Amino acid sequence: SRQPGYTNRPIYSSVCVGEYSSPCITRVSYLLPVTTPHAAASLPHSNSPPTMPVTPALAFTLAQGGNFVSCLTLPREQTLQIFCTDAYRTGAGKVNGEAEVAWRFMGATGMVACTAAVLAEKHCSAEDKKKLNGAIAATSFINAGLFAANGTMQTDVKPAMRALNIASNAAIGAYALKEMLRK
């Protein structure tokens, strides 16, 4: 039997490298805590592993943080192989000094933004939290729109990465908007 707040179905998650998802590392988890800020309060506190509610700021940080960390730490060529089409990687996106430093600046700035969002959420008033959720919603919807409509994103980003970014940003935007409008 599972404790309240846990799923009985296996959860599959994959980390894939390469355009056609090969090779993939797949992880199966049966005891994944399924919590939202509202459901977390109903979970029993004894004998339960600690959980952290998934808030809009945390969801934004988890989704965007990986992009920013890869921009800061991975060689640009490796990042281009993961995210971009071969035509872009060998043409207009070819690695150069200016692109390399801009990539690093974006990574560092993005990491600060993610950290600030999580910290602000923990220490701001209820009214300010609504404003923070509004900012997260707006940013997420803008990101989804750019991935969906921008010509560069349509031609130069691998379709699977583009779809993942559109879906995750739209979902985070909707969640943040819902939390902002909540009374």
CSV table of C-alpha atoms in Angstrom, one decimal:
chain,number,residue,atom,x,y,z
A,1,SER,CA,0.0,0.0,0.0
A,2,ARG,CA,1.2,3.5,-0.7
A,3,GLN,CA,1.0,6.5,1.5
A,4,PRO,CA,-1.4,9.3,0.6
A,5,GLY,CA,0.1,11.7,-1.9
A,6,TYR,CA,2.1,8.9,-3.7
A,7,THR,CA,1.2,7.3,-7.0
A,8,ASN,CA,0.7,3.6,-7.5
A,9,ARG,CA,1.5,3.8,-11.2
A,10,PRO,CA,5.1,3.7,-12.4
A,11,ILE,CA,6.4,7.0,-13.5
A,12,TYR,CA,8.8,6.9,-16.5
A,13,SER,CA,11.2,9.7,-17.2
A,14,SER,CA,13.9,9.7,-19.8
A,15,VAL,CA,17.1,11.6,-20.5
A,16,CYS,CA,17.9,11.4,-24.2
A,17,VAL,CA,20.9,12.4,-26.2
A,18,GLY,CA,20.8,12.6,-29.9
A,19,GLU,CA,18.2,13.7,-32.4
A,20,TYR,CA,16.3,10.5,-32.4
A,21,SER,CA,16.5,9.9,-28.6
A,22,SER,CA,19.2,7.3,-28.7
A,23,PRO,CA,20.8,6.4,-26.4
A,24,CYS,CA,18.2,7.0,-23.6
A,25,ILE,CA,18.5,6.5,-19.9
A,26,THR,CA,15.1,5.7,-18.5
A,27,ARG,CA,14.2,5.8,-14.8
A,28,VAL,CA,11.2,4.2,-13.2
A,29,SER,CA,10.0,5.5,-9.9
A,30,TYR,CA,7.0,4.2,-7.9
A,31,LEU,CA,7.2,6.4,-4.9
A,32,LEU,CA,7.3,9.8,-6.5
A,33,PRO,CA,5.6,12.3,-4.2
A,34,VAL,CA,2.8,14.0,-6.0
A,35,THR,CA,2.2,17.3,-4.2
A,36,THR,CA,0.9,20.7,-4.9
A,37,PRO,CA,0.9,23.5,-2.3
A,38,HIS,CA,-2.7,22.6,-1.4
A,39,ALA,CA,-2.3,18.8,-1.3
A,40,ALA,CA,0.9,19.0,0.7
A,41,ALA,CA,-1.0,20.1,3.8
A,42,SER,CA,-3.1,17.0,3.8
A,43,LEU,CA,-0.2,14.6,3.7
A,44,PRO,CA,0.6,12.8,7.0
A,45,HIS,CA,3.8,14.1,8.6
A,46,SER,CA,4.9,11.0,10.4
A,47,ASN,CA,6.7,8.4,8.5
A,48,SER,CA,6.5,10.5,5.3
A,49,PRO,CA,9.6,11.6,3.4
A,50,PRO,CA,10.1,15.3,3.3
A,51,THR,CA,8.4,17.0,0.3
A,52,MET,CA,8.7,20.4,-1.2
A,53,PRO,CA,5.5,21.7,-2.8
A,54,VAL,CA,5.9,22.5,-6.4
A,55,THR,CA,5.1,26.2,-6.6
A,56,PRO,CA,5.2,28.3,-9.8
A,57,ALA,CA,8.6,29.7,-8.8
A,58,LEU,CA,10.0,26.2,-8.2
A,59,ALA,CA,8.5,24.8,-11.4
A,60,PHE,CA,10.0,27.8,-13.4
A,61,THR,CA,13.4,27.2,-11.8
A,62,LEU,CA,13.4,23.5,-12.5
A,63,ALA,CA,12.4,24.0,-16.1
A,64,GLN,CA,14.6,27.0,-16.9
A,65,GLY,CA,17.5,26.2,-14.6
A,66,GLY,CA,18.7,23.3,-16.7
A,67,ASN,CA,18.9,25.6,-19.7
A,68,PHE,CA,20.9,28.2,-17.8
A,69,VAL,CA,23.3,25.7,-16.2
A,70,SER,CA,24.0,24.2,-19.6
A,71,CYS,CA,24.7,27.7,-21.0
A,72,LEU,CA,27.1,28.4,-18.3
A,73,THR,CA,28.9,25.0,-17.9
A,74,LEU,CA,28.8,23.1,-21.2
A,75,PRO,CA,30.9,23.9,-24.2
A,76,ARG,CA,28.7,25.7,-26.7
A,77,GLU,CA,29.3,23.1,-29.4
A,78,GLN,CA,28.0,20.4,-27.1
A,79,THR,CA,24.9,22.5,-26.2
A,80,LEU,CA,24.2,23.2,-29.9
A,81,GLN,CA,24.4,19.5,-30.6
A,82,ILE,CA,21.7,18.9,-27.9
A,83,PHE,CA,19.3,21.7,-28.7
A,84,CYS,CA,19.9,22.8,-32.3
A,85,THR,CA,19.6,21.4,-35.8
A,86,ASP,CA,22.7,20.4,-37.7
A,87,ALA,CA,22.1,23.1,-40.3
A,88,TYR,CA,22.2,25.8,-37.6
A,89,ARG,CA,25.1,24.3,-35.7
A,90,THR,CA,27.3,24.3,-38.8
A,91,GLY,CA,26.0,27.5,-40.3
A,92,ALA,CA,24.7,30.6,-38.6
A,93,GLY,CA,25.2,29.1,-35.1
A,94,LYS,CA,28.8,28.2,-35.6
A,95,VAL,CA,30.7,28.8,-32.4
A,96,ASN,CA,32.5,32.1,-32.2
A,97,GLY,CA,34.0,34.2,-29.4
A,98,GLU,CA,31.0,36.6,-29.2
A,99,ALA,CA,28.4,33.8,-29.1
A,100,GLU,CA,30.5,32.0,-26.5
A,101,VAL,CA,30.6,34.9,-24.0
A,102,ALA,CA,26.9,35.8,-24.7
A,103,TRP,CA,26.0,32.2,-23.9
A,104,ARG,CA,27.8,32.3,-20.6
A,105,PHE,CA,26.3,35.7,-19.6
A,106,MET,CA,22.8,34.3,-20.3
A,107,GLY,CA,23.5,31.3,-18.2
A,108,ALA,CA,24.8,33.3,-15.2
A,109,THR,CA,22.0,35.9,-15.4
A,110,GLY,CA,19.4,33.2,-15.7
A,111,MET,CA,20.7,31.3,-12.7
A,112,VAL,CA,20.4,34.5,-10.6
A,113,ALA,CA,16.8,35.0,-11.9
A,114,CYS,CA,15.8,31.4,-10.9
A,115,THR,CA,17.4,31.7,-7.5
A,116,ALA,CA,15.8,35.1,-6.9
A,117,ALA,CA,12.4,33.8,-7.8
A,118,VAL,CA,12.5,30.9,-5.4
A,119,LEU,CA,13.9,33.1,-2.6
A,120,ALA,CA,11.4,35.9,-3.2
A,121,GLU,CA,8.5,33.4,-3.1
A,122,LYS,CA,9.6,32.1,0.3
A,123,HIS,CA,10.0,35.6,1.9
A,124,CYS,CA,7.4,37.8,0.3
A,125,SER,CA,3.9,38.8,1.4
A,126,ALA,CA,0.8,37.1,-0.1
A,127,GLU,CA,0.2,40.2,-2.2
A,128,ASP,CA,3.8,40.2,-3.5
A,129,LYS,CA,3.5,36.5,-4.2
A,130,LYS,CA,0.6,37.2,-6.5
A,131,LYS,CA,2.8,39.8,-8.3
A,132,LEU,CA,5.7,37.3,-8.5
A,133,ASN,CA,3.3,34.6,-9.9
A,134,GLY,CA,2.1,37.2,-12.5
A,135,ALA,CA,5.7,37.9,-13.5
A,136,ILE,CA,6.4,34.1,-13.8
A,137,ALA,CA,3.2,33.6,-15.8
A,138,ALA,CA,4.1,36.5,-18.2
A,139,THR,CA,7.7,35.3,-18.6
A,140,SER,CA,6.6,31.7,-19.2
A,141,PHE,CA,3.9,32.7,-21.8
A,142,ILE,CA,6.4,35.0,-23.6
A,143,ASN,CA,8.9,32.1,-23.7
A,144,ALA,CA,6.3,29.7,-25.0
A,145,GLY,CA,5.3,32.3,-27.6
A,146,LEU,CA,8.9,32.8,-28.8
A,147,PHE,CA,9.5,29.1,-29.1
A,148,ALA,CA,6.2,28.7,-31.0
A,149,ALA,CA,6.3,31.7,-33.4
A,150,ASN,CA,9.9,33.0,-33.7
A,151,GLY,CA,11.4,32.0,-37.1
A,152,THR,CA,14.8,31.2,-35.6
A,153,MET,CA,13.2,28.9,-33.0
A,154,GLN,CA,11.1,27.2,-35.8
A,155,THR,CA,14.1,26.5,-38.1
A,156,ASP,CA,17.1,26.3,-35.8
A,157,VAL,CA,15.9,24.4,-32.6
A,158,LYS,CA,15.3,20.7,-32.8
A,159,PRO,CA,11.6,20.0,-33.0
A,160,ALA,CA,11.5,17.8,-29.8
A,161,MET,CA,13.4,20.5,-27.8
A,162,ARG,CA,11.1,23.2,-29.2
A,163,ALA,CA,7.9,21.2,-28.3
A,164,LEU,CA,9.3,20.5,-24.8
A,165,ASN,CA,9.9,24.2,-24.2
A,166,ILE,CA,6.5,25.3,-25.6
A,167,ALA,CA,4.7,22.7,-23.4
A,168,SER,CA,6.6,23.3,-20.2
A,169,ASN,CA,6.5,27.1,-20.5
A,170,ALA,CA,2.8,27.1,-21.3
A,171,ALA,CA,2.0,24.8,-18.4
A,172,ILE,CA,4.1,26.8,-15.9
A,173,GLY,CA,2.5,30.0,-17.2
A,174,ALA,CA,-1.0,28.6,-16.7
A,175,TYR,CA,-0.1,27.3,-13.2
A,176,ALA,CA,1.4,30.7,-12.2
A,177,LEU,CA,-1.6,32.5,-13.6
A,178,LYS,CA,-4.0,30.2,-11.7
A,179,GLU,CA,-2.0,30.9,-8.4
A,180,MET,CA,-2.0,34.6,-9.1
A,181,LEU,CA,-5.8,34.8,-9.5
A,182,ARG,CA,-6.4,32.5,-6.6
A,183,LYS,CA,-8.1,34.4,-3.7
